[in-house]
XYZ file of C-alpha atoms in Angstrom:
222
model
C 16.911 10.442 -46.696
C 14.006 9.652 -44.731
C 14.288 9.794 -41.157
C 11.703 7.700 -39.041
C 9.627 8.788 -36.758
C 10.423 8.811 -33.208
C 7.941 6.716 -30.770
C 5.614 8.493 -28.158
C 7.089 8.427 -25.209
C 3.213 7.274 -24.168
C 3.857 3.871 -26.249
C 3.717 1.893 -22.976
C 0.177 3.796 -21.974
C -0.713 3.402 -25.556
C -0.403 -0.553 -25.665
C -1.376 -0.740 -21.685
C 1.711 -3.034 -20.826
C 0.462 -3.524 -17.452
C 2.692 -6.220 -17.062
C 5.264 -3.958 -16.904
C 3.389 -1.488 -15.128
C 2.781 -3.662 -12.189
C 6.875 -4.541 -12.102
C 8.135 -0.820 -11.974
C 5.310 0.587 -8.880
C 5.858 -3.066 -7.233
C 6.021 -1.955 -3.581
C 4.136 1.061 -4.155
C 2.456 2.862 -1.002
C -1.882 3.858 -0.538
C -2.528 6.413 -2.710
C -2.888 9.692 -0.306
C -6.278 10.265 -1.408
C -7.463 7.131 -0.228
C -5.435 7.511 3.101
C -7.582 11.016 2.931
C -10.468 9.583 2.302
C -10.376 6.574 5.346
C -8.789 9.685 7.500
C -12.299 11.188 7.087
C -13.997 8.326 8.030
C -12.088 7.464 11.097
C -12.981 11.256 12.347
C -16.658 10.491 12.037
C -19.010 9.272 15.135
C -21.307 7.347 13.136
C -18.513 4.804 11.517
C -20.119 1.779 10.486
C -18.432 -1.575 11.801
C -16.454 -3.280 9.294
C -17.628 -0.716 6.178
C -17.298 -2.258 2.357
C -15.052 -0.625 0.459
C -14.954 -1.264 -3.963
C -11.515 -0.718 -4.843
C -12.010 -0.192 -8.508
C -8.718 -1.076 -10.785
C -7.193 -2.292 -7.895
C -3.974 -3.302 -9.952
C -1.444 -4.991 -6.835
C -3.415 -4.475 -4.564
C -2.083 -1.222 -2.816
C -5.127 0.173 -1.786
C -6.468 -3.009 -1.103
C -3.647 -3.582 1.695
C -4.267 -0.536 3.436
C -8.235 -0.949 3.281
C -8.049 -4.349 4.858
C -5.740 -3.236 7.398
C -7.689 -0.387 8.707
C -10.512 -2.907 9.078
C -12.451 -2.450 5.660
C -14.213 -5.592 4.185
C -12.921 -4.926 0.023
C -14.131 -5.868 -3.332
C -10.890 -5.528 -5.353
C -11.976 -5.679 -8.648
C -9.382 -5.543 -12.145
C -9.712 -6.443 -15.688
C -5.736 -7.395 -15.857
C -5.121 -11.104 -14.674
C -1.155 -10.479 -13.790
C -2.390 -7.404 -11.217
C -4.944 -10.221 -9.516
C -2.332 -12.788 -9.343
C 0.045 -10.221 -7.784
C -2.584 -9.323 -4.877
C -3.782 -12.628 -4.523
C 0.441 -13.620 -4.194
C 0.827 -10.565 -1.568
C 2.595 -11.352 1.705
C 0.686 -8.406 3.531
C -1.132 -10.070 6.629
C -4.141 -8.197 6.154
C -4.308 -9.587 3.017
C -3.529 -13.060 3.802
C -5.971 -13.100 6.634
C -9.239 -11.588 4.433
C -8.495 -13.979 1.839
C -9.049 -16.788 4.664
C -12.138 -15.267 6.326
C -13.452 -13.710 3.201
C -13.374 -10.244 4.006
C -11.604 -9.573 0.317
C -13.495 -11.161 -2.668
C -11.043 -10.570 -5.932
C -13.123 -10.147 -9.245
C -11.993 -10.033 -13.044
C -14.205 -7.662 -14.539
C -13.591 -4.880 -17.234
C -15.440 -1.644 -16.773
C -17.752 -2.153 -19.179
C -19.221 -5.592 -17.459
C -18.381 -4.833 -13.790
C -21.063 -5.364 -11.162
C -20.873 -2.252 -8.649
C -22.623 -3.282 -5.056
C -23.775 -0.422 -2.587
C -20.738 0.367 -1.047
C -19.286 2.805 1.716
C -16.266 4.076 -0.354
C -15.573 3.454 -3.933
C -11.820 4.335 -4.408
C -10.100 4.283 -8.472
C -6.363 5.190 -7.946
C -5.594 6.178 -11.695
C -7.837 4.112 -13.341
C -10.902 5.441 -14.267
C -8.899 7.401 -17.201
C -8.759 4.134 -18.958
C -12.449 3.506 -19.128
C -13.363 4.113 -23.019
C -14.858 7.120 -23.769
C -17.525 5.450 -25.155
C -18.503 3.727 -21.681
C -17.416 6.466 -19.306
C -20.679 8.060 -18.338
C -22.096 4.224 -17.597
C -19.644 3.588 -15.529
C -20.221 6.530 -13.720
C -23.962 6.388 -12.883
C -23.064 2.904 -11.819
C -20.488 4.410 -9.235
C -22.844 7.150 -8.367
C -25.610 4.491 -7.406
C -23.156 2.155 -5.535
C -22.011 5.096 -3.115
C -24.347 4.879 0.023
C -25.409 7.910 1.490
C -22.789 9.357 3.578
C -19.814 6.983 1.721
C -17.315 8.374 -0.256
C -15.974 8.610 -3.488
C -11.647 8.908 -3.548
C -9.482 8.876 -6.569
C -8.350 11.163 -9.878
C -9.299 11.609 -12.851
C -7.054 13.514 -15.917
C -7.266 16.800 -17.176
C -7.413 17.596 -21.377
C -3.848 18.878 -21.163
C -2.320 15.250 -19.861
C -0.066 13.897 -22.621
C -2.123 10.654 -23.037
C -5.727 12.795 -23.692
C -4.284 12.124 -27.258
C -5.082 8.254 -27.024
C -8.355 7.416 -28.393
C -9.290 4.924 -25.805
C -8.616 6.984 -22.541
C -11.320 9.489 -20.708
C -9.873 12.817 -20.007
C -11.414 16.178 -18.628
C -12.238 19.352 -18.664
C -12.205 21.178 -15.187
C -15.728 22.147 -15.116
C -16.567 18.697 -16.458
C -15.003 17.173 -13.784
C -16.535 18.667 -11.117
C -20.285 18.612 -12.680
C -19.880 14.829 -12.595
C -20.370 15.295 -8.602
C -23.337 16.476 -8.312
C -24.557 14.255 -5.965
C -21.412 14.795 -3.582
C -19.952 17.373 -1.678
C -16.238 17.814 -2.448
C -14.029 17.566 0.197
C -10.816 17.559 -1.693
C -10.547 19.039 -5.594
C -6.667 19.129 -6.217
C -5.560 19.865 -10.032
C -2.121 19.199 -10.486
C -0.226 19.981 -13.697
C 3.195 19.106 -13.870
C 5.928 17.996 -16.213
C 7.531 14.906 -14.862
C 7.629 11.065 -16.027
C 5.210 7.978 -15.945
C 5.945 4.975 -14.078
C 8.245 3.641 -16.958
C 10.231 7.038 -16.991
C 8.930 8.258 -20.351
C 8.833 12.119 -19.805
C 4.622 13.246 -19.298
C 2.984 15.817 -19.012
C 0.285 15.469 -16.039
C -2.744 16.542 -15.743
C -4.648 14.994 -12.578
C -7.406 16.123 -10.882
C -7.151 14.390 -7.232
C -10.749 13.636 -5.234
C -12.347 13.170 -2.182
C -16.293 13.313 -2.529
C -19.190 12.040 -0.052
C -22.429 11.025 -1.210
C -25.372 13.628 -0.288
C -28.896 12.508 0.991
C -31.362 13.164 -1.386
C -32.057 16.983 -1.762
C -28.885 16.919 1.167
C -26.680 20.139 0.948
């Protein structure tokens, strides 16, 4: 007799039901490498008033929240309607006041086709994995030219050893790979965790996450 064989316990990841993504990290806090990342900032003498800030696969809109309230004008951009509706739908005051006095602008955009302006911090909480393979290193040059000199670059990327390197669609790592992509920053945080633990939907995963903080050099800047 047969037996069948037993779904990935990266089916939800596979099929990117963000739907029910968004309904089990509802509530969800800032990401601490974007609370690392505005830390920095806040330290520095030469803070620019009201800095932009692309938060790129913004999802809810957890990142967002926190940007706004620390006094960041934010491009939350997302390629998933139900995560827009959700941070458009957010209660937060500093989210209810930008969207009045347009200090948030919400975009629909997939990686492929989004529009990156120059920007003080670029933060991607956990998303940039699911950029295609095949589109990755566009992407990239585009966030690499939309950092201004000075800004910042905050968010992970996944190792090769993560359980969903396996699915063709995702963009995974090696170490040294990771950090050659930063050439034109200095690293202020490299953090490689590798753990065995669950996803958001409690399927068991293996992660591998590299967590950064980056700021843009000047041009032939150490």
């Amino acid at each position: 007799m047969s037996r069948s064989k037993p779904e990935p316990a990266w089916k939800a990841a596979q099929t990117r039901d963000w739907v029910a993504y968004y309904d089990r990290v509802a509530g969800g806090e800032p990401r601490q490498t974007l609370l690392d990342a505005l830390d920095r900032f806040e330290s520095e003498d030469d803070r620019e008033e009201s800095p932009l800030a692309i938060d790129l696969g913004c999802g809810d809109g957890r990142d967002t929240a926190e940007l706004l309230r620390r006094g960041w004008r934010v491009i939350a951009i997302d390629a998933h309607p139900d995560g827009l509706r959700r941070l458009r739908a957010r209660t937060d005051a500093p989210v209810r006041e930008a969207l009045d006095d347009g200090r948030l602008q919400i975009v629909q955009a997939t990686f492929e086709d989004c529009e990156l302006p120059a920007c003080d911090l670029l933060s991607a909480s956990f998303s940039l994995p699911f950029c295609p393979p095949e589109h990755f290193d566009s992407l990239w040059a585009r966030i690499c030219a939309s950092v201004r000199t000075g800004g910042r670059f905050c968010g992970q990327l996944f190792g090769e050893r993560d359980s969903w390197a396996t699915i063709e669609d995702r963009t995974h790592h090696a170490r040294d790979d990771a950090i050659a992509l930063f050439g034109d920053f200095l690293l202020e945080q490299f953090c490689e965790e590798e753990r065995d633990g669950e996803d958001a939907q409690n399927n068991r995963k293996h992660w591998h996450v590299y967590h950064i903080v980056a700021r843009k050099r000047p041009v032939g800047g150490s």
